[in-house]
Amino acid sequence: MKDNKLGPYLAVAIGVLAVSTSAIFVRLADAPPSIIAFYRLLLAVVMMLPLILWKYRDEFIKITKQDWLYTAAAGVFLAFHFIFWFESLELTSVASSTVLVTTQPIFAFIGTYIFFKERFTSGAVFSMLIALTGSFIISWGDFQISGMALFGNFLALMGAVTITGYFLFGQNVRQRLSLATYTFIVYGFTTVTLLIYNMITRESFTGYSDETWIYFFVLAIIPTFFGHTLFNWALKWVSASTVTMGILFEPIGASVLAYFVLNELVTWSQFLGGSIVLFGLALFIFSTTKKKNVRVINKNT
């Protein structure tokens, strides 16, 4: 595979297409956002279980108490990432939500600055200001349409913040576990967190249409396995910055799909603001390429 130069880039391209479907299937599923998140993760865990029992079960005895705690914390943050982001898709457009939740590399860099003393470069600060300007343009335009759309944008940003928490707690544990084992455990804690959340909010776990159940399964398969599994596979041959740059095309793919599937138009403020955000993020990634701790590619959307 070392001579296969096209394969990893093709995998990234397919992965981007796969994760671009996530927002669409969430909108199509006729169920509360937290229930959609719960079944997406539960079904993913169930589908991974045979592989874990067959090939990776011995890894569990090597996991330390601290690693269990950190992985549990990562799972809780991932659960609330899904809650915030899926809820935002109920209130604002696919274009606005996916663009804003894609700002996660910036929050990750802020997190590494706070916890790991990473230093900001002038290029990183400048690019963050550009992305922030684009976010304001999107939010201002959506506020003209609906105050709830503005709140949806806020929830999308909270989705970016919480996925950063997932990254910060999980990155150290991930170095000592295989991808399959780590993902299985994190998804397990995420599923339990979503179960408790839905019980507290008294959401119904049954009574959904056959079509909605199909969307639950599709969410567990396409964006989860064909999306992020391919991203992680590609990391063996391409840099994390390359994969992260590829993920920046997710809002574009999601917006195009939303236009054809949901008849959702992109407003001028969303187009202008989204373009500025993605440009700022591209500059940010280029300016932080050599920062070894900025490896946020496990977005799990």
Tab-separated table of C-alpha atoms in Angstrom:
chain	number	residue	atom	x	y	z
A	1	MET	CA	0.000	0.000	0.000
A	2	LYS	CA	2.983	2.341	0.264
A	3	ASP	CA	2.938	2.822	-3.489
A	4	ASN	CA	-0.777	3.512	-3.566
A	5	LYS	CA	-0.780	7.291	-3.727
A	6	LEU	CA	-4.370	7.672	-4.903
A	7	GLY	CA	-6.067	5.290	-2.446
A	8	PRO	CA	-5.839	7.402	0.748
A	9	TYR	CA	-7.050	10.549	-1.028
A	10	LEU	CA	-9.927	8.604	-2.546
A	11	ALA	CA	-10.755	7.328	0.941
A	12	VAL	CA	-10.844	10.904	2.255
A	13	ALA	CA	-13.121	11.938	-0.628
A	14	ILE	CA	-15.521	9.043	0.052
A	15	GLY	CA	-15.368	9.826	3.771
A	16	VAL	CA	-16.356	13.445	3.129
A	17	LEU	CA	-19.329	12.326	1.032
A	18	ALA	CA	-20.331	9.890	3.779
A	19	VAL	CA	-20.229	12.396	6.647
A	20	SER	CA	-22.042	14.965	4.480
A	21	THR	CA	-25.125	12.743	4.655
A	22	SER	CA	-25.307	12.880	8.452
A	23	ALA	CA	-27.221	16.155	8.724
A	24	ILE	CA	-29.633	15.076	5.991
A	25	PHE	CA	-30.562	11.791	7.660
A	26	VAL	CA	-30.988	13.553	11.009
A	27	ARG	CA	-33.468	15.945	9.412
A	28	LEU	CA	-35.319	13.093	7.679
A	29	ALA	CA	-35.635	10.946	10.806
A	30	ASP	CA	-38.964	11.657	12.514
A	31	ALA	CA	-37.732	11.418	16.094
A	32	PRO	CA	-36.337	13.699	18.840
A	33	PRO	CA	-32.674	14.629	18.247
A	34	SER	CA	-31.459	12.863	21.402
A	35	ILE	CA	-33.269	9.668	20.378
A	36	ILE	CA	-31.698	9.818	16.919
A	37	ALA	CA	-28.285	10.171	18.553
A	38	PHE	CA	-28.993	7.304	20.959
A	39	TYR	CA	-29.971	4.795	18.304
A	40	ARG	CA	-27.161	5.865	15.985
A	41	LEU	CA	-24.586	5.096	18.690
A	42	LEU	CA	-26.365	2.022	20.071
A	43	LEU	CA	-26.577	0.400	16.648
A	44	ALA	CA	-22.935	1.257	15.938
A	45	VAL	CA	-21.889	-0.414	19.211
A	46	VAL	CA	-23.960	-3.511	18.444
A	47	MET	CA	-22.447	-3.788	14.970
A	48	MET	CA	-18.910	-3.449	16.364
A	49	LEU	CA	-19.413	-6.013	19.138
A	50	PRO	CA	-18.618	-9.188	17.114
A	51	LEU	CA	-15.324	-7.710	15.881
A	52	ILE	CA	-14.349	-6.610	19.396
A	53	LEU	CA	-15.131	-10.031	20.904
A	54	TRP	CA	-13.280	-11.831	18.117
A	55	LYS	CA	-10.124	-9.746	17.783
A	56	TYR	CA	-9.727	-7.106	20.511
A	57	ARG	CA	-11.154	-8.496	23.757
A	58	ASP	CA	-7.687	-8.994	25.281
A	59	GLU	CA	-7.054	-5.237	25.225
A	60	PHE	CA	-9.669	-4.616	27.925
A	61	ILE	CA	-7.576	-6.178	30.696
A	62	LYS	CA	-4.767	-3.705	29.955
A	63	ILE	CA	-6.886	-0.577	30.419
A	64	THR	CA	-6.014	1.405	33.557
A	65	LYS	CA	-8.524	3.049	35.899
A	66	GLN	CA	-7.444	6.481	34.689
A	67	ASP	CA	-7.943	5.460	31.065
A	68	TRP	CA	-11.444	4.241	31.891
A	69	LEU	CA	-12.239	7.598	33.523
A	70	TYR	CA	-10.832	9.604	30.632
A	71	THR	CA	-12.662	7.475	28.085
A	72	ALA	CA	-15.899	7.856	30.029
A	73	ALA	CA	-15.449	11.633	30.047
A	74	ALA	CA	-14.777	11.565	26.301
A	75	GLY	CA	-17.972	9.565	25.807
A	76	VAL	CA	-20.029	12.065	27.802
A	77	PHE	CA	-18.680	14.965	25.747
A	78	LEU	CA	-19.401	13.074	22.531
A	79	ALA	CA	-22.976	12.452	23.681
A	80	PHE	CA	-23.587	16.142	24.256
A	81	HIS	CA	-21.930	16.954	20.938
A	82	PHE	CA	-24.620	14.883	19.251
A	83	ILE	CA	-27.385	16.378	21.394
A	84	PHE	CA	-26.338	19.963	20.650
A	85	TRP	CA	-25.644	19.437	16.966
A	86	PHE	CA	-28.715	17.322	16.188
A	87	GLU	CA	-30.891	19.826	18.080
A	88	SER	CA	-29.357	22.681	16.078
A	89	LEU	CA	-30.436	20.948	12.870
A	90	GLU	CA	-34.024	21.196	14.079
A	91	LEU	CA	-33.753	24.974	14.499
A	92	THR	CA	-31.429	26.271	11.801
A	93	SER	CA	-30.405	25.374	8.263
A	94	VAL	CA	-28.146	22.481	7.352
A	95	ALA	CA	-25.707	24.968	5.801
A	96	SER	CA	-25.403	27.136	8.927
A	97	SER	CA	-25.263	24.214	11.345
A	98	THR	CA	-22.621	22.205	9.488
A	99	VAL	CA	-20.401	25.227	8.867
A	100	LEU	CA	-20.453	26.287	12.519
A	101	VAL	CA	-19.912	22.801	13.938
A	102	THR	CA	-16.910	22.466	11.601
A	103	THR	CA	-15.144	25.240	13.569
A	104	GLN	CA	-14.010	22.542	16.024
A	105	PRO	CA	-10.285	22.801	15.085
A	106	ILE	CA	-10.255	26.336	16.489
A	107	PHE	CA	-11.772	25.258	19.793
A	108	ALA	CA	-9.354	22.328	19.870
A	109	PHE	CA	-6.416	24.663	19.494
A	110	ILE	CA	-7.776	26.874	22.288
A	111	GLY	CA	-8.103	23.747	24.426
A	112	THR	CA	-4.525	22.672	23.733
A	113	TYR	CA	-3.416	26.212	24.597
A	114	ILE	CA	-5.188	26.043	27.969
A	115	PHE	CA	-4.318	22.453	28.920
A	116	PHE	CA	-1.106	21.726	27.016
A	117	LYS	CA	0.406	25.230	26.785
A	118	GLU	CA	0.433	25.295	22.973
A	119	ARG	CA	1.380	28.773	21.774
A	120	PHE	CA	-0.704	30.831	19.366
A	121	THR	CA	1.017	32.013	16.212
A	122	SER	CA	0.046	35.301	14.585
A	123	GLY	CA	-1.266	33.315	11.620
A	124	ALA	CA	-3.513	31.228	13.878
A	125	VAL	CA	-4.948	34.328	15.581
A	126	PHE	CA	-5.572	36.055	12.242
A	127	SER	CA	-7.287	33.016	10.752
A	128	MET	CA	-9.448	32.575	13.862
A	129	LEU	CA	-10.607	36.193	13.553
A	130	ILE	CA	-11.527	35.571	9.919
A	131	ALA	CA	-13.550	32.472	10.853
A	132	LEU	CA	-15.205	34.380	13.689
A	133	THR	CA	-16.198	37.151	11.282
A	134	GLY	CA	-17.833	34.592	9.007
A	135	SER	CA	-19.718	33.119	11.987
A	136	PHE	CA	-21.100	36.560	12.841
A	137	ILE	CA	-22.273	37.053	9.254
A	138	ILE	CA	-24.087	33.706	9.293
A	139	SER	CA	-25.671	34.424	12.683
A	140	TRP	CA	-26.718	37.955	11.706
A	141	GLY	CA	-28.365	36.714	8.521
A	142	ASP	CA	-30.158	33.864	10.308
A	143	PHE	CA	-31.350	36.232	13.047
A	144	GLN	CA	-33.135	38.258	10.370
A	145	ILE	CA	-35.056	35.077	9.530
A	146	SER	CA	-35.736	33.710	13.014
A	147	GLY	CA	-34.526	34.056	16.570
A	148	MET	CA	-34.736	30.263	16.856
A	149	ALA	CA	-32.328	29.953	13.920
A	150	LEU	CA	-29.854	32.071	15.881
A	151	PHE	CA	-30.270	29.749	18.869
A	152	GLY	CA	-29.703	26.806	16.526
A	153	ASN	CA	-26.429	28.402	15.445
A	154	PHE	CA	-25.420	28.723	19.094
A	155	LEU	CA	-26.161	25.027	19.636
A	156	ALA	CA	-23.990	24.166	16.610
A	157	LEU	CA	-21.101	26.088	18.173
A	158	MET	CA	-21.708	24.218	21.432
A	159	GLY	CA	-21.486	21.043	19.365
A	160	ALA	CA	-18.039	22.188	18.226
A	161	VAL	CA	-17.025	22.937	21.826
A	162	THR	CA	-18.169	19.565	23.173
A	163	ILE	CA	-16.476	17.577	20.410
A	164	THR	CA	-13.309	19.370	21.472
A	165	GLY	CA	-13.822	18.039	24.999
A	166	TYR	CA	-14.166	14.573	23.506
A	167	PHE	CA	-10.891	15.069	21.646
A	168	LEU	CA	-8.953	16.434	24.639
A	169	PHE	CA	-9.995	13.641	27.004
A	170	GLY	CA	-9.577	10.887	24.440
A	171	GLN	CA	-6.354	11.774	22.651
A	172	ASN	CA	-4.050	10.389	25.346
A	173	VAL	CA	-5.986	7.139	25.802
A	174	ARG	CA	-6.162	6.647	22.025
A	175	GLN	CA	-2.363	6.324	21.916
A	176	ARG	CA	-2.492	3.186	24.071
A	177	LEU	CA	-5.509	1.433	22.531
A	178	SER	CA	-6.345	0.244	19.053
A	179	LEU	CA	-8.778	2.404	17.108
A	180	ALA	CA	-11.473	-0.282	17.223
A	181	THR	CA	-11.254	-0.815	20.998
A	182	TYR	CA	-11.129	2.869	21.831
A	183	THR	CA	-14.030	3.695	19.507
A	184	PHE	CA	-16.125	0.837	20.884
A	185	ILE	CA	-15.606	1.924	24.498
A	186	VAL	CA	-16.234	5.604	23.777
A	187	TYR	CA	-19.380	4.806	21.801
A	188	GLY	CA	-20.485	2.593	24.685
A	189	PHE	CA	-20.161	5.407	27.218
A	190	THR	CA	-21.841	7.776	24.771
A	191	THR	CA	-24.757	5.373	24.373
A	192	VAL	CA	-25.192	5.056	28.157
A	193	THR	CA	-25.072	8.842	28.554
A	194	LEU	CA	-27.718	9.293	25.856
A	195	LEU	CA	-29.841	6.566	27.461
A	196	ILE	CA	-29.776	8.383	30.814
A	197	TYR	CA	-30.423	11.744	29.136
A	198	ASN	CA	-33.469	10.406	27.275
A	199	MET	CA	-34.819	8.787	30.425
A	200	ILE	CA	-34.488	12.073	32.317
A	201	THR	CA	-36.168	14.046	29.519
A	202	ARG	CA	-38.763	11.261	29.168
A	203	GLU	CA	-38.347	10.751	25.463
A	204	SER	CA	-40.034	7.681	24.012
A	205	PHE	CA	-37.758	4.867	22.845
A	206	THR	CA	-40.493	3.243	20.739
A	207	GLY	CA	-43.298	4.172	18.384
A	208	TYR	CA	-41.224	5.342	15.417
A	209	SER	CA	-41.999	4.547	11.800
A	210	ASP	CA	-40.168	1.920	9.764
A	211	GLU	CA	-38.687	4.724	7.656
A	212	THR	CA	-37.247	6.413	10.728
A	213	TRP	CA	-35.696	3.127	11.876
A	214	ILE	CA	-34.045	2.851	8.476
A	215	TYR	CA	-32.537	6.305	9.020
A	216	PHE	CA	-31.259	5.184	12.439
A	217	PHE	CA	-29.440	2.268	10.788
A	218	VAL	CA	-28.158	4.378	7.908
A	219	LEU	CA	-26.736	6.942	10.356
A	220	ALA	CA	-24.937	4.177	12.215
A	221	ILE	CA	-23.419	2.832	9.003
A	222	ILE	CA	-22.702	5.564	6.437
A	223	PRO	CA	-21.357	8.622	8.325
A	224	THR	CA	-20.009	6.555	11.228
A	225	PHE	CA	-18.219	3.672	9.520
A	226	PHE	CA	-17.839	4.791	5.908
A	227	GLY	CA	-17.004	8.301	7.077
A	228	HIS	CA	-14.725	8.321	10.067
A	229	THR	CA	-13.346	4.811	9.657
A	230	LEU	CA	-12.028	5.795	6.236
A	231	PHE	CA	-10.586	9.024	7.671
A	232	ASN	CA	-8.665	7.083	10.290
A	233	TRP	CA	-7.501	4.525	7.721
A	234	ALA	CA	-6.230	7.311	5.463
A	235	LEU	CA	-4.159	8.727	8.347
A	236	LYS	CA	-1.685	5.888	7.822
A	237	TRP	CA	-0.624	7.488	4.546
A	238	VAL	CA	-1.603	11.164	4.649
A	239	SER	CA	-1.201	13.878	7.297
A	240	ALA	CA	-3.883	14.836	9.815
A	241	SER	CA	-3.992	18.308	8.265
A	242	THR	CA	-4.871	16.757	4.894
A	243	VAL	CA	-7.778	14.853	6.417
A	244	THR	CA	-8.913	17.926	8.342
A	245	MET	CA	-8.808	19.993	5.163
A	246	GLY	CA	-10.940	17.347	3.494
A	247	ILE	CA	-13.522	17.576	6.256
A	248	LEU	CA	-13.933	21.270	5.462
A	249	PHE	CA	-15.826	20.162	2.369
A	250	GLU	CA	-18.512	18.537	4.541
A	251	PRO	CA	-20.635	21.722	4.832
A	252	ILE	CA	-20.507	22.092	1.046
A	253	GLY	CA	-21.595	18.507	0.482
A	254	ALA	CA	-24.292	18.745	3.156
A	255	SER	CA	-25.638	22.007	1.688
A	256	VAL	CA	-25.818	20.526	-1.806
A	257	LEU	CA	-27.635	17.453	-0.485
A	258	ALA	CA	-29.981	19.674	1.544
A	259	TYR	CA	-30.865	21.584	-1.623
A	260	PHE	CA	-31.769	18.447	-3.590
A	261	VAL	CA	-33.238	16.324	-0.786
A	262	LEU	CA	-34.804	18.898	1.544
A	263	ASN	CA	-35.362	21.752	-0.953
A	264	GLU	CA	-33.350	23.968	1.387
A	265	LEU	CA	-31.924	27.104	-0.205
A	266	VAL	CA	-28.715	28.794	0.933
A	267	THR	CA	-29.174	32.500	1.735
A	268	TRP	CA	-26.629	35.105	0.712
A	269	SER	CA	-25.478	35.551	4.335
A	270	GLN	CA	-24.999	31.809	4.743
A	271	PHE	CA	-23.024	31.615	1.497
A	272	LEU	CA	-20.865	34.646	2.285
A	273	GLY	CA	-20.382	33.823	5.964
A	274	GLY	CA	-19.809	30.140	5.277
A	275	SER	CA	-17.205	30.921	2.628
A	276	ILE	CA	-15.389	33.237	5.047
A	277	VAL	CA	-15.507	30.638	7.847
A	278	LEU	CA	-14.128	27.881	5.618
A	279	PHE	CA	-11.433	30.217	4.269
A	280	GLY	CA	-10.455	31.160	7.826
A	281	LEU	CA	-10.381	27.494	8.859
A	282	ALA	CA	-8.215	26.596	5.864
A	283	LEU	CA	-5.737	29.328	6.827
A	284	PHE	CA	-5.872	28.150	10.433
A	285	ILE	CA	-5.055	24.558	9.492
A	286	PHE	CA	-2.157	25.668	7.313
A	287	SER	CA	-0.791	27.875	10.099
A	288	THR	CA	-0.977	25.090	12.711
A	289	THR	CA	0.137	22.136	10.562
A	290	LYS	CA	3.323	21.698	12.585
A	291	LYS	CA	1.475	21.753	15.920
A	292	LYS	CA	1.536	18.089	16.823
A	293	ASN	CA	-1.403	18.232	19.259
A	294	VAL	CA	-3.874	19.640	16.758
A	295	ARG	CA	-5.219	16.396	15.298
A	296	VAL	CA	-8.968	16.855	15.385
A	297	ILE	CA	-10.170	14.569	12.644
A	298	ASN	CA	-12.441	12.297	14.687
A	299	LYS	CA	-15.466	14.542	14.378
A	300	ASN	CA	-17.985	11.737	14.465
A	301	THR	CA	-20.706	13.645	12.746
